[in-house]
DNA sequence: GCCGGAGTGTCGGCTGGCCGACGGAAGCGT
DNA sequence: ACGCTTCCGTCGGCCAGCCGACACTCCGGC
């Protein structure tokens, strides 16, 4: 679900006309820095140059990630969400008003914007669907299946799949808890569906089984 | 949440330059007609001229309304949602590709698009927030408070608020069940927070109490 | 008036999954 | 090597809220 956010191109600026960034201000941020909060007055649009940013909601007790922005992604501070850097990052900023003007001046960018916003919207809708219709096992299974489709490498015994997030972070993406994720992974491990490969990777043996699980009660 | 979707302008076409609709095809639909389903090949953008359309997700067992489109709203069939007319309606259609071209040709519309998409996104985010962070009483309370702000009439003993939806429909908007909504309303009635006024209206006596309830565990 | 259907109120049982707690394992600085 | 911190696995208790069931009320048709 959320991973669909990743920029499809290795070059973050593919699609932008030359000189489009004139007038943007460049900014570098350290790891873990808060870039936007709900209800802030400042309305800006930004384009990610490097690093990953987490877009999330928070209540007193819990947090829920909506998306992870990667290089090339466009977003705005004018949303009721928090945005925080997961790692050192750099980005281009501009006022939302000026951005509108630039957009008018560079017609080719408008469809690109629509694509990006559409993708983010799809993402949010997908999250709603998950939260409303699917139980935790189905959500986790779907997450793994999508990860496998995006980042998995076909290996001899199955699909090798790097996981660069901790248990807690995954739980946060899926709107559940660390404990639930942990026990599910280990249950599936016992059932032979998958197994760990070191600290930061999984080996999926039975992708179809996962896919089936992800479709249940959906 | 969902009600924030209503078009702000009485004139559905405010903001569109003259002649922008050239190239759109006009279409009228009867009540209850299905306009879009998930996964359909046809990618179109449409602008609502008259009538209300419901945007919703569905699983085998349940449905969940995402938004209600009103005249002036723009949407696309290229989403994993169903779109169905609540009443006789009319709209302008165009292929998504051609829409992109028109957008490039009419620079003033791009910011408008961004606004509309942004509003829909806010809406979806708001729903996610509800589902993830708030319990059913808080969701219902928030719904009533927002309804009161939008449609309520100040009366002697409180705020008189027409409800043109059945219990089932409200449950559907909030992602819960008929029974839960029913018992909550009656509990609050016993507590003197509100009371029924005929079949299709509520009289809110203690709006602040509801507002407080809507903020709990949020 | 009588009947049937749709919408509503209420109850009890059942369960997914959150929460707190705690022990073990892996990384990391010194 | 050593502690220290952070992350991971597991268990049991607990509760919100879904589900099925059923009675009641309202309303329109005939």
CSV table of C-alpha atoms (C1' of nucleotides) in Angstrom, one decimal:
chain,number,residue,atom,x,y,z
A,1,UNK,CA,0.0,0.0,0.0
A,2,UNK,CA,2.3,2.7,1.2
A,3,UNK,CA,5.2,1.6,-0.8
A,4,UNK,CA,3.5,2.4,-4.0
A,5,UNK,CA,4.7,5.9,-3.1
A,6,UNK,CA,8.2,5.3,-4.1
A,7,UNK,CA,9.4,7.4,-7.1
A,8,UNK,CA,9.4,5.2,-10.1
A,9,UNK,CA,12.5,6.9,-11.6
A,10,UNK,CA,16.1,6.7,-10.4
A,11,UNK,CA,16.4,10.3,-11.5
A,12,UNK,CA,14.4,12.4,-9.0
A,13,UNK,CA,13.9,15.1,-11.6
A,14,UNK,CA,12.7,13.1,-14.6
A,15,UNK,CA,9.6,14.8,-15.9
A,16,UNK,CA,10.4,18.3,-14.7
A,17,UNK,CA,11.3,20.7,-17.4
A,18,UNK,CA,14.8,22.3,-17.2
A,19,UNK,CA,14.8,25.4,-15.1
A,20,UNK,CA,11.6,24.5,-13.3
A,21,UNK,CA,13.3,24.7,-10.0
A,22,UNK,CA,14.3,28.4,-10.4
A,23,UNK,CA,12.7,30.2,-7.5
A,24,UNK,CA,12.6,27.3,-5.2
A,25,UNK,CA,14.7,27.5,-2.1
A,26,UNK,CA,17.0,24.6,-1.3
A,27,UNK,CA,17.0,23.1,2.2
A,28,UNK,CA,18.8,20.3,3.9
A,29,UNK,CA,17.4,18.7,7.1
A,30,UNK,CA,18.9,16.3,9.6
A,31,UNK,CA,17.5,12.9,10.5
A,32,UNK,CA,14.3,13.0,12.5
A,33,UNK,CA,13.5,16.6,11.9
A,34,UNK,CA,9.8,17.7,11.9
A,35,UNK,CA,9.0,19.5,8.6
A,36,UNK,CA,5.3,20.1,9.0
A,37,UNK,CA,2.5,19.8,11.5
A,38,UNK,CA,-1.3,19.9,11.2
A,39,UNK,CA,-2.8,23.3,11.2
A,40,UNK,CA,0.3,25.2,10.5
A,41,UNK,CA,-0.1,28.5,8.8
A,42,UNK,CA,2.8,28.1,6.4
A,43,UNK,CA,1.6,26.8,3.0
A,44,UNK,CA,4.5,25.3,1.0
A,45,UNK,CA,5.0,22.8,-1.7
A,46,UNK,CA,8.2,20.8,-1.7
A,47,UNK,CA,10.0,18.3,-3.9
A,48,UNK,CA,12.2,15.7,-2.3
A,49,UNK,CA,15.8,15.7,-3.7
A,50,UNK,CA,17.3,13.0,-1.4
A,51,UNK,CA,16.4,11.0,1.7
A,52,UNK,CA,13.1,9.6,2.8
A,53,UNK,CA,10.3,11.5,4.6
A,54,UNK,CA,7.5,10.0,6.6
A,55,UNK,CA,4.0,11.4,6.3
A,56,UNK,CA,1.9,10.4,9.3
A,57,UNK,CA,-1.0,11.1,11.6
A,58,UNK,CA,-0.7,11.1,15.3
A,59,UNK,CA,-3.0,10.9,18.3
A,60,UNK,CA,-2.0,11.1,22.0
A,61,UNK,CA,-1.2,7.4,22.1
A,62,UNK,CA,-0.4,6.3,18.6
A,63,UNK,CA,1.0,7.2,15.2
A,64,UNK,CA,0.0,6.0,11.8
A,65,UNK,CA,2.1,6.4,8.7
A,66,UNK,CA,0.3,7.5,5.6
A,67,UNK,CA,3.1,7.4,3.2
A,68,UNK,CA,6.9,7.5,2.8
A,69,UNK,CA,8.1,10.1,0.4
A,70,UNK,CA,11.1,9.4,-1.7
A,71,UNK,CA,13.3,11.4,-4.1
A,72,UNK,CA,11.2,13.0,-6.8
A,73,UNK,CA,7.9,13.0,-4.8
A,74,UNK,CA,6.0,16.3,-4.4
A,75,UNK,CA,4.0,17.1,-1.3
A,76,UNK,CA,2.6,20.1,0.5
A,77,UNK,CA,2.7,21.2,4.1
A,78,UNK,CA,-0.9,22.2,3.8
A,79,UNK,CA,-2.3,18.9,5.1
A,80,UNK,CA,-3.6,17.8,8.5
A,81,UNK,CA,-0.5,15.5,8.8
A,82,UNK,CA,2.9,15.5,10.2
A,83,UNK,CA,6.0,15.2,8.0
A,84,UNK,CA,9.3,14.1,9.4
A,85,UNK,CA,12.6,13.1,7.9
A,86,UNK,CA,13.5,9.4,8.4
A,87,UNK,CA,17.1,10.2,7.5
A,88,UNK,CA,19.2,13.2,6.4
A,89,UNK,CA,17.4,14.6,3.5
A,90,UNK,CA,17.4,17.6,1.1
A,91,UNK,CA,14.5,19.2,-0.7
A,92,UNK,CA,13.3,22.2,-2.7
A,93,UNK,CA,10.7,24.5,-1.2
A,94,UNK,CA,8.3,27.1,-2.6
A,95,UNK,CA,5.2,28.9,-1.5
A,96,UNK,CA,2.0,27.2,-2.7
A,97,UNK,CA,1.0,30.4,-4.4
A,98,UNK,CA,4.2,30.7,-6.4
A,99,UNK,CA,4.0,27.1,-7.2
A,100,UNK,CA,0.6,27.6,-8.8
A,101,UNK,CA,2.1,30.4,-10.9
A,102,UNK,CA,5.0,28.2,-12.0
A,103,UNK,CA,2.5,25.5,-12.8
A,104,UNK,CA,0.7,27.8,-15.1
A,105,UNK,CA,3.9,28.7,-16.8
A,106,UNK,CA,5.0,25.1,-17.3
A,107,UNK,CA,2.0,23.3,-18.7
A,108,UNK,CA,3.7,20.0,-18.9
A,109,UNK,CA,4.0,19.8,-15.1
A,110,UNK,CA,0.2,19.9,-14.4
A,111,UNK,CA,-0.4,16.3,-15.5
A,112,UNK,CA,2.6,15.2,-13.5
A,113,UNK,CA,1.1,16.8,-10.4
A,114,UNK,CA,-2.2,15.1,-11.1
A,115,UNK,CA,-0.4,11.8,-11.2
A,116,UNK,CA,1.4,12.4,-7.9
A,117,UNK,CA,-1.7,13.6,-6.1
A,118,UNK,CA,-3.7,10.8,-7.6
A,119,UNK,CA,-1.2,8.3,-6.3
A,120,UNK,CA,-1.3,9.8,-2.8
A,121,UNK,CA,-5.0,9.7,-2.9
A,122,UNK,CA,-5.1,6.1,-4.0
A,123,UNK,CA,-2.8,5.4,-1.2
A,124,UNK,CA,-5.1,7.0,1.4
A,125,UNK,CA,-8.1,5.2,-0.1
A,126,UNK,CA,-6.2,1.9,0.1
A,127,UNK,CA,-5.5,2.6,3.8
A,128,UNK,CA,-9.1,3.3,4.4
A,129,UNK,CA,-10.0,0.0,2.7
A,130,UNK,CA,-7.5,-1.8,4.9
A,131,UNK,CA,-8.7,-0.3,8.1
A,132,UNK,CA,-12.3,-0.7,7.4
A,133,UNK,CA,-12.5,-4.1,5.8
A,134,UNK,CA,-9.4,-6.2,6.5
A,135,UNK,CA,-8.1,-7.8,9.7
A,136,UNK,CA,-4.5,-7.5,10.7
A,137,UNK,CA,-3.2,-10.7,9.1
A,138,UNK,CA,-4.7,-9.6,5.8
A,139,UNK,CA,-3.1,-6.2,6.1
A,140,UNK,CA,0.3,-7.6,6.8
A,141,UNK,CA,0.0,-10.2,4.1
A,142,UNK,CA,-0.9,-7.6,1.6
A,143,UNK,CA,2.0,-5.4,2.7
A,144,UNK,CA,4.4,-8.3,2.2
A,145,UNK,CA,3.0,-9.2,-1.2
A,146,UNK,CA,3.3,-5.7,-2.4
A,147,UNK,CA,6.8,-5.4,-1.0
A,148,UNK,CA,7.8,-8.6,-2.8
A,149,UNK,CA,6.4,-7.2,-6.1
A,150,UNK,CA,8.4,-4.0,-5.7
A,151,UNK,CA,11.7,-5.0,-4.1
A,152,UNK,CA,11.8,-8.8,-4.0
A,153,UNK,CA,14.5,-10.7,-5.8
A,154,UNK,CA,13.8,-14.1,-7.1
A,155,UNK,CA,16.0,-16.6,-5.3
A,156,UNK,CA,16.3,-20.4,-5.4
A,157,UNK,CA,14.0,-21.2,-2.5
A,158,UNK,CA,11.6,-18.3,-3.0
A,159,UNK,CA,11.5,-14.5,-3.1
A,160,UNK,CA,14.2,-12.7,-1.1
A,161,UNK,CA,12.8,-9.5,0.2
A,162,UNK,CA,14.7,-6.7,2.0
A,163,UNK,CA,13.0,-5.1,4.9
A,164,UNK,CA,14.5,-1.8,6.0
A,165,UNK,CA,12.0,-1.1,8.7
A,166,UNK,CA,11.7,-2.3,12.2
A,167,UNK,CA,8.7,-4.3,13.5
A,168,UNK,CA,7.4,-1.1,15.1
A,169,UNK,CA,7.6,0.8,11.9
A,170,UNK,CA,5.7,-1.8,10.0
A,171,UNK,CA,3.0,-1.9,12.6
A,172,UNK,CA,2.7,1.9,12.3
A,173,UNK,CA,2.2,1.6,8.5
A,174,UNK,CA,-0.6,-0.9,9.0
A,175,UNK,CA,-2.4,0.7,11.9
A,176,UNK,CA,-1.7,-2.1,14.3
A,177,UNK,CA,0.8,-2.9,17.1
A,178,UNK,CA,4.4,-4.2,17.3
A,179,UNK,CA,3.2,-7.3,19.1
A,180,UNK,CA,0.6,-8.3,16.5
A,181,UNK,CA,3.1,-8.0,13.6
A,182,UNK,CA,5.7,-9.9,15.5
A,183,UNK,CA,3.6,-12.8,16.4
A,184,UNK,CA,2.1,-13.1,12.9
A,185,UNK,CA,5.5,-13.2,11.2
A,186,UNK,CA,6.6,-15.9,13.6
A,187,UNK,CA,3.4,-17.9,13.1
A,188,UNK,CA,3.9,-17.8,9.4
A,189,UNK,CA,7.5,-18.8,9.9
A,190,UNK,CA,6.4,-21.9,11.8
A,191,UNK,CA,3.9,-22.7,9.0
A,192,UNK,CA,6.7,-22.5,6.5
A,193,UNK,CA,5.3,-19.7,4.5
A,194,UNK,CA,8.4,-17.6,5.0
A,195,UNK,CA,11.6,-17.4,7.0
A,196,UNK,CA,14.0,-14.8,8.3
A,197,UNK,CA,17.3,-14.2,6.4
A,198,UNK,CA,19.3,-12.2,8.8
A,199,UNK,CA,18.0,-9.2,10.6
A,200,UNK,CA,16.8,-7.1,7.7
A,201,UNK,CA,15.5,-9.5,5.1
A,202,UNK,CA,12.8,-12.1,4.7
A,203,UNK,CA,12.6,-15.1,2.4
A,204,UNK,CA,9.1,-15.8,1.1
A,205,UNK,CA,8.6,-19.5,0.3
A,206,UNK,CA,4.9,-19.5,-0.4
A,207,UNK,CA,3.9,-16.3,-2.0
A,208,UNK,CA,0.5,-17.6,-3.2
A,209,UNK,CA,-0.4,-18.5,0.4
A,210,UNK,CA,0.4,-15.0,1.5
A,211,UNK,CA,-1.6,-13.6,-1.4
A,212,UNK,CA,-4.6,-15.8,-0.5
A,213,UNK,CA,-4.3,-14.6,3.1
A,214,UNK,CA,-4.3,-11.0,1.9
A,215,UNK,CA,-7.6,-11.4,0.1
A,216,UNK,CA,-9.5,-13.0,3.0
A,217,UNK,CA,-12.4,-11.0,4.3
A,218,UNK,CA,-11.7,-8.3,1.7
B,1,UNK,CA,-15.8,14.4,7.5
B,2,UNK,CA,-17.7,13.5,4.4
B,3,UNK,CA,-19.8,16.5,4.5
B,4,UNK,CA,-16.9,18.7,3.9
B,5,UNK,CA,-17.1,17.6,0.3
B,6,UNK,CA,-20.0,19.9,-0.6
B,7,UNK,CA,-19.2,22.3,-3.3
B,8,UNK,CA,-18.7,25.7,-1.8
B,9,UNK,CA,-20.2,27.7,-4.7
B,10,UNK,CA,-23.9,27.8,-5.6
B,11,UNK,CA,-22.7,28.1,-9.3
B,12,UNK,CA,-21.2,24.7,-10.3
B,13,UNK,CA,-19.0,26.3,-12.8
B,14,UNK,CA,-17.4,29.1,-10.8
B,15,UNK,CA,-13.7,29.1,-11.5
B,16,UNK,CA,-13.8,27.4,-14.9
B,17,UNK,CA,-12.8,29.7,-17.8
B,18,UNK,CA,-15.5,30.2,-20.5
B,19,UNK,CA,-15.3,27.5,-23.1
B,20,UNK,CA,-13.4,25.1,-20.9
B,21,UNK,CA,-16.2,22.5,-21.3
B,22,UNK,CA,-15.7,22.3,-25.1
B,23,UNK,CA,-14.8,18.7,-25.9
B,24,UNK,CA,-16.6,17.3,-22.9
B,25,UNK,CA,-19.5,14.9,-23.5
B,26,UNK,CA,-22.6,15.6,-21.6
B,27,UNK,CA,-24.4,12.8,-19.8
B,28,UNK,CA,-27.5,12.3,-17.7
B,29,UNK,CA,-28.0,9.4,-15.4
B,30,UNK,CA,-31.0,8.1,-13.5
B,31,UNK,CA,-31.1,7.6,-9.8
B,32,UNK,CA,-29.1,4.7,-8.4
B,33,UNK,CA,-27.0,4.2,-11.5
B,34,UNK,CA,-23.4,2.8,-11.1
B,35,UNK,CA,-21.0,5.1,-12.9
B,36,UNK,CA,-17.6,3.6,-12.0
B,37,UNK,CA,-16.2,0.4,-10.4
B,38,UNK,CA,-12.8,-0.5,-9.2
B,39,UNK,CA,-10.4,-1.8,-11.8
B,40,UNK,CA,-12.3,-0.6,-14.8
B,41,UNK,CA,-10.2,0.2,-17.9
B,42,UNK,CA,-12.0,3.4,-18.8
B,43,UNK,CA,-10.1,6.4,-17.5
B,44,UNK,CA,-12.3,9.5,-17.4
B,45,UNK,CA,-12.5,12.7,-15.6
B,46,UNK,CA,-16.0,14.2,-14.9
B,47,UNK,CA,-17.5,17.3,-13.5
B,48,UNK,CA,-20.8,17.2,-11.7
B,49,UNK,CA,-23.5,19.5,-13.2
B,50,UNK,CA,-26.4,18.5,-11.0
B,51,UNK,CA,-27.4,15.8,-8.5
B,52,UNK,CA,-25.4,14.1,-5.9
B,53,UNK,CA,-23.1,11.1,-6.4
B,54,UNK,CA,-21.9,8.8,-3.7
B,55,UNK,CA,-18.2,7.6,-3.7
B,56,UNK,CA,-17.8,4.4,-1.8
B,57,UNK,CA,-15.8,1.3,-1.1
B,58,UNK,CA,-17.4,-2.1,-0.8
B,59,UNK,CA,-16.4,-5.5,0.4
B,60,UNK,CA,-18.5,-8.7,0.3
B,61,UNK,CA,-20.2,-7.8,3.6
B,62,UNK,CA,-20.1,-4.1,3.9
B,63,UNK,CA,-20.0,-0.7,2.3
B,64,UNK,CA,-18.2,2.4,3.4
B,65,UNK,CA,-18.9,5.9,1.9
B,66,UNK,CA,-15.9,8.0,1.2
B,67,UNK,CA,-17.6,11.1,-0.1
B,68,UNK,CA,-20.7,12.6,-1.6
B,69,UNK,CA,-20.0,14.6,-4.7
B,70,UNK,CA,-22.1,17.7,-5.4
B,71,UNK,CA,-22.4,20.0,-8.4
B,72,UNK,CA,-19.1,21.6,-9.3
B,73,UNK,CA,-17.0,18.7,-8.0
B,74,UNK,CA,-14.4,17.1,-10.2
B,75,UNK,CA,-13.6,13.4,-9.9
B,76,UNK,CA,-12.1,10.6,-11.9
B,77,UNK,CA,-13.2,7.0,-12.7
B,78,UNK,CA,-9.6,5.9,-12.2
B,79,UNK,CA,-9.9,5.2,-8.5
B,80,UNK,CA,-10.4,1.9,-6.7
B,81,UNK,CA,-13.9,3.0,-5.7
B,82,UNK,CA,-17.5,2.8,-6.8
B,83,UNK,CA,-19.4,5.8,-7.8
B,84,UNK,CA,-23.2,5.7,-7.9
B,85,UNK,CA,-25.8,8.4,-8.3
B,86,UNK,CA,-28.0,9.1,-5.3
B,87,UNK,CA,-30.5,10.9,-7.4
B,88,UNK,CA,-31.0,11.8,-11.1
B,89,UNK,CA,-27.9,13.6,-12.1
B,90,UNK,CA,-26.0,15.1,-15.0
B,91,UNK,CA,-22.3,15.5,-15.7
B,92,UNK,CA,-19.6,16.3,-18.2
B,93,UNK,CA,-17.2,13.6,-19.1
B,94,UNK,CA,-13.8,13.6,-20.8
B,95,UNK,CA,-10.9,11.2,-21.2
B,96,UNK,CA,-8.2,11.7,-18.7
B,97,UNK,CA,-5.6,12.2,-21.4
B,98,UNK,CA,-7.6,14.9,-23.1
B,99,UNK,CA,-8.2,16.5,-19.7
B,100,UNK,CA,-4.5,16.8,-19.2
B,101,UNK,CA,-4.2,18.5,-22.5
B,102,UNK,CA,-7.0,20.9,-21.7
B,103,UNK,CA,-5.3,21.6,-18.4
B,104,UNK,CA,-2.1,22.5,-20.1
B,105,UNK,CA,-4.1,24.9,-22.4
B,106,UNK,CA,-6.0,26.6,-19.6
B,107,UNK,CA,-3.4,27.4,-16.9
B,108,UNK,CA,-5.9,28.9,-14.5
B,109,UNK,CA,-7.5,25.6,-14.0
B,110,UNK,CA,-4.5,23.8,-12.6
B,111,UNK,CA,-4.6,25.5,-9.1
B,112,UNK,CA,-8.3,24.8,-9.1
B,113,UNK,CA,-7.7,21.1,-9.7
B,114,UNK,CA,-5.1,21.1,-6.9
B,115,UNK,CA,-7.7,22.6,-4.5
B,116,UNK,CA,-10.3,20.0,-5.4
B,117,UNK,CA,-7.9,17.1,-5.2
B,118,UNK,CA,-6.6,18.5,-2.0
B,119,UNK,CA,-10.1,18.7,-0.5
B,120,UNK,CA,-10.8,15.1,-1.5
B,121,UNK,CA,-7.5,14.0,0.0
B,122,UNK,CA,-8.2,15.9,3.2
B,123,UNK,CA,-11.4,14.0,3.3
B,124,UNK,CA,-9.8,10.6,2.9
B,125,UNK,CA,-7.2,11.5,5.5
B,126,UNK,CA,-9.9,12.6,7.9
B,127,UNK,CA,-11.6,9.2,7.4
B,128,UNK,CA,-8.4,7.4,8.1
B,129,UNK,CA,-7.9,9.4,11.3
B,130,UNK,CA,-11.4,8.4,12.4
B,131,UNK,CA,-11.0,4.7,11.7
B,132,UNK,CA,-7.6,4.5,13.2
B,133,UNK,CA,-7.8,6.7,16.3
B,134,UNK,CA,-11.4,7.2,17.3
B,135,UNK,CA,-13.9,4.8,18.8
B,136,UNK,CA,-17.4,4.6,17.5
B,137,UNK,CA,-19.0,7.0,20.0
B,138,UNK,CA,-16.4,9.7,19.1
B,139,UNK,CA,-17.1,9.1,15.4
B,140,UNK,CA,-20.8,9.4,15.8
B,141,UNK,CA,-20.5,12.5,18.0
B,142,UNK,CA,-18.2,14.2,15.5
B,143,UNK,CA,-20.6,13.4,12.7
B,144,UNK,CA,-23.5,14.9,14.6
B,145,UNK,CA,-21.5,18.0,15.6
B,146,UNK,CA,-20.6,18.6,12.0
B,147,UNK,CA,-24.1,18.0,10.8
B,148,UNK,CA,-25.3,20.5,13.3
B,149,UNK,CA,-22.8,23.1,12.1
B,150,UNK,CA,-23.9,22.6,8.5
B,151,UNK,CA,-27.6,22.0,8.6
B,152,UNK,CA,-28.7,22.6,12.2
B,153,UNK,CA,-31.3,25.3,13.0
B,154,UNK,CA,-31.1,27.0,16.3
B,155,UNK,CA,-34.3,26.4,18.2
B,156,UNK,CA,-35.6,27.2,21.7
B,157,UNK,CA,-34.4,24.1,23.4
B,158,UNK,CA,-31.3,23.5,21.4
B,159,UNK,CA,-30.2,22.8,17.9
B,160,UNK,CA,-32.8,21.2,15.5
B,161,UNK,CA,-31.1,19.0,13.0
B,162,UNK,CA,-32.7,17.2,10.1
B,163,UNK,CA,-31.4,13.7,9.4
B,164,UNK,CA,-32.2,12.5,5.9
B,165,UNK,CA,-30.5,9.2,6.3
B,166,UNK,CA,-31.5,6.0,8.0
B,167,UNK,CA,-29.6,4.4,10.9
B,168,UNK,CA,-28.0,2.0,8.5
B,169,UNK,CA,-26.8,4.7,6.2
B,170,UNK,CA,-25.2,6.6,9.0
B,171,UNK,CA,-23.4,3.5,10.2
B,172,UNK,CA,-22.2,3.1,6.6
B,173,UNK,CA,-20.7,6.6,6.6
B,174,UNK,CA,-18.9,5.9,9.9
B,175,UNK,CA,-17.6,2.5,9.3
B,176,UNK,CA,-19.7,0.8,12.0
B,177,UNK,CA,-23.0,-1.1,12.3
B,178,UNK,CA,-26.6,-0.2,12.6
B,179,UNK,CA,-26.8,-1.6,16.1
B,180,UNK,CA,-24.0,0.4,17.5
B,181,UNK,CA,-25.4,3.7,16.1
B,182,UNK,CA,-28.9,2.9,17.3
B,183,UNK,CA,-27.9,2.1,20.9
B,184,UNK,CA,-25.6,5.1,21.1
B,185,UNK,CA,-28.3,7.5,20.0
B,186,UNK,CA,-30.7,6.1,22.6
B,187,UNK,CA,-28.1,6.1,25.3
B,188,UNK,CA,-27.5,9.8,24.7
B,189,UNK,CA,-31.2,10.3,24.6
B,190,UNK,CA,-31.5,8.8,28.1
B,191,UNK,CA,-28.6,11.1,29.3
B,192,UNK,CA,-30.5,14.1,28.0
B,193,UNK,CA,-27.9,15.1,25.5
B,194,UNK,CA,-30.4,14.9,22.6
B,195,UNK,CA,-33.9,13.7,21.7
B,196,UNK,CA,-35.8,12.6,18.7
B,197,UNK,CA,-38.1,15.0,16.9
B,198,UNK,CA,-40.2,12.9,14.7
B,199,UNK,CA,-38.7,10.2,12.5
B,200,UNK,CA,-36.3,12.3,10.6
B,201,UNK,CA,-34.9,14.9,12.9
B,202,UNK,CA,-32.9,15.2,16.1
B,203,UNK,CA,-32.9,18.0,18.7
B,204,UNK,CA,-29.5,18.5,20.3
B,205,UNK,CA,-29.8,19.8,23.8
B,206,UNK,CA,-26.2,19.7,24.8
B,207,UNK,CA,-23.9,20.4,21.9
B,208,UNK,CA,-20.8,21.0,24.0
B,209,UNK,CA,-21.2,17.5,25.6
B,210,UNK,CA,-21.3,16.0,22.1
B,211,UNK,CA,-18.3,18.0,21.0
B,212,UNK,CA,-16.4,16.8,24.1
B,213,UNK,CA,-17.3,13.2,23.3
B,214,UNK,CA,-16.1,13.7,19.8
B,215,UNK,CA,-12.7,14.7,21.0
B,216,UNK,CA,-12.1,11.8,23.4
B,217,UNK,CA,-9.3,9.5,22.5
B,218,UNK,CA,-8.5,11.5,19.5
C,1,DG,C1',-59.3,-2.0,9.8
C,2,DC,C1',-55.8,-5.7,8.7
C,3,DC,C1',-51.5,-7.2,6.9
C,4,DG,C1',-46.7,-7.2,5.5
C,5,DG,C1',-42.4,-5.0,5.1
C,6,DA,C1',-39.1,-1.8,6.4
C,7,DG,C1',-36.8,0.4,9.9
C,8,DT,C1',-35.6,0.4,14.9
C,9,DG,C1',-34.3,-0.9,19.9
C,10,DT,C1',-32.0,-4.2,22.8
C,11,DC,C1',-29.7,-8.1,24.5
C,12,DG,C1',-25.9,-11.7,25.2
C,13,DG,C1',-22.3,-14.2,23.3
C,14,DC,C1',-18.0,-14.2,21.1
C,15,DT,C1',-13.5,-12.7,19.5
C,16,DG,C1',-9.9,-9.8,17.3
C,17,DG,C1',-6.5,-7.5,18.7
C,18,DC,C1',-4.7,-3.9,22.2
C,19,DC,C1',-2.2,-3.5,26.4
C,20,DG,C1',1.2,-4.4,30.0
C,21,DA,C1',4.8,-7.1,31.4
C,22,DC,C1',8.9,-9.5,31.0
C,23,DG,C1',12.9,-12.1,29.3
C,24,DG,C1',16.0,-12.8,25.5
C,25,DA,C1',18.9,-11.3,21.6
C,26,DA,C1',21.5,-8.0,18.8
C,27,DG,C1',23.9,-4.0,18.1
C,28,DC,C1',27.2,-0.4,20.1
C,29,DG,C1',30.2,2.4,22.7
C,30,DT,C1',34.3,2.2,25.7
D,1,DA,C1',35.0,-8.3,27.1
D,2,DC,C1',31.6,-5.6,29.6
D,3,DG,C1',27.4,-3.2,30.3
D,4,DC,C1',23.7,-0.5,28.1
D,5,DT,C1',20.4,0.4,25.0
D,6,DT,C1',17.3,-0.8,21.6
D,7,DC,C1',14.7,-4.2,19.4
D,8,DC,C1',12.2,-8.7,19.2
D,9,DG,C1',9.1,-12.7,20.9
D,10,DT,C1',5.5,-14.4,23.8
D,11,DC,C1',2.0,-14.7,27.0
D,12,DG,C1',-2.6,-13.6,29.5
D,13,DG,C1',-6.0,-10.4,30.7
D,14,DC,C1',-9.3,-7.5,29.0
D,15,DC,C1',-12.6,-4.9,26.3
D,16,DA,C1',-14.8,-2.5,22.2
D,17,DG,C1',-17.7,-3.6,19.1
D,18,DC,C1',-19.5,-7.1,15.6
D,19,DC,C1',-23.0,-10.5,15.0
D,20,DG,C1',-27.3,-13.1,15.3
D,21,DA,C1',-31.7,-13.1,17.1
D,22,DC,C1',-36.0,-11.3,18.2
D,23,DA,C1',-39.7,-8.1,19.5
D,24,DC,C1',-41.6,-3.6,18.5
D,25,DT,C1',-43.1,0.4,15.9
D,26,DC,C1',-44.2,2.8,12.0
D,27,DC,C1',-46.3,3.3,7.6
D,28,DG,C1',-48.5,2.3,3.0
D,29,DG,C1',-51.6,-0.7,0.4
D,30,DC,C1',-55.9,-2.8,-0.2
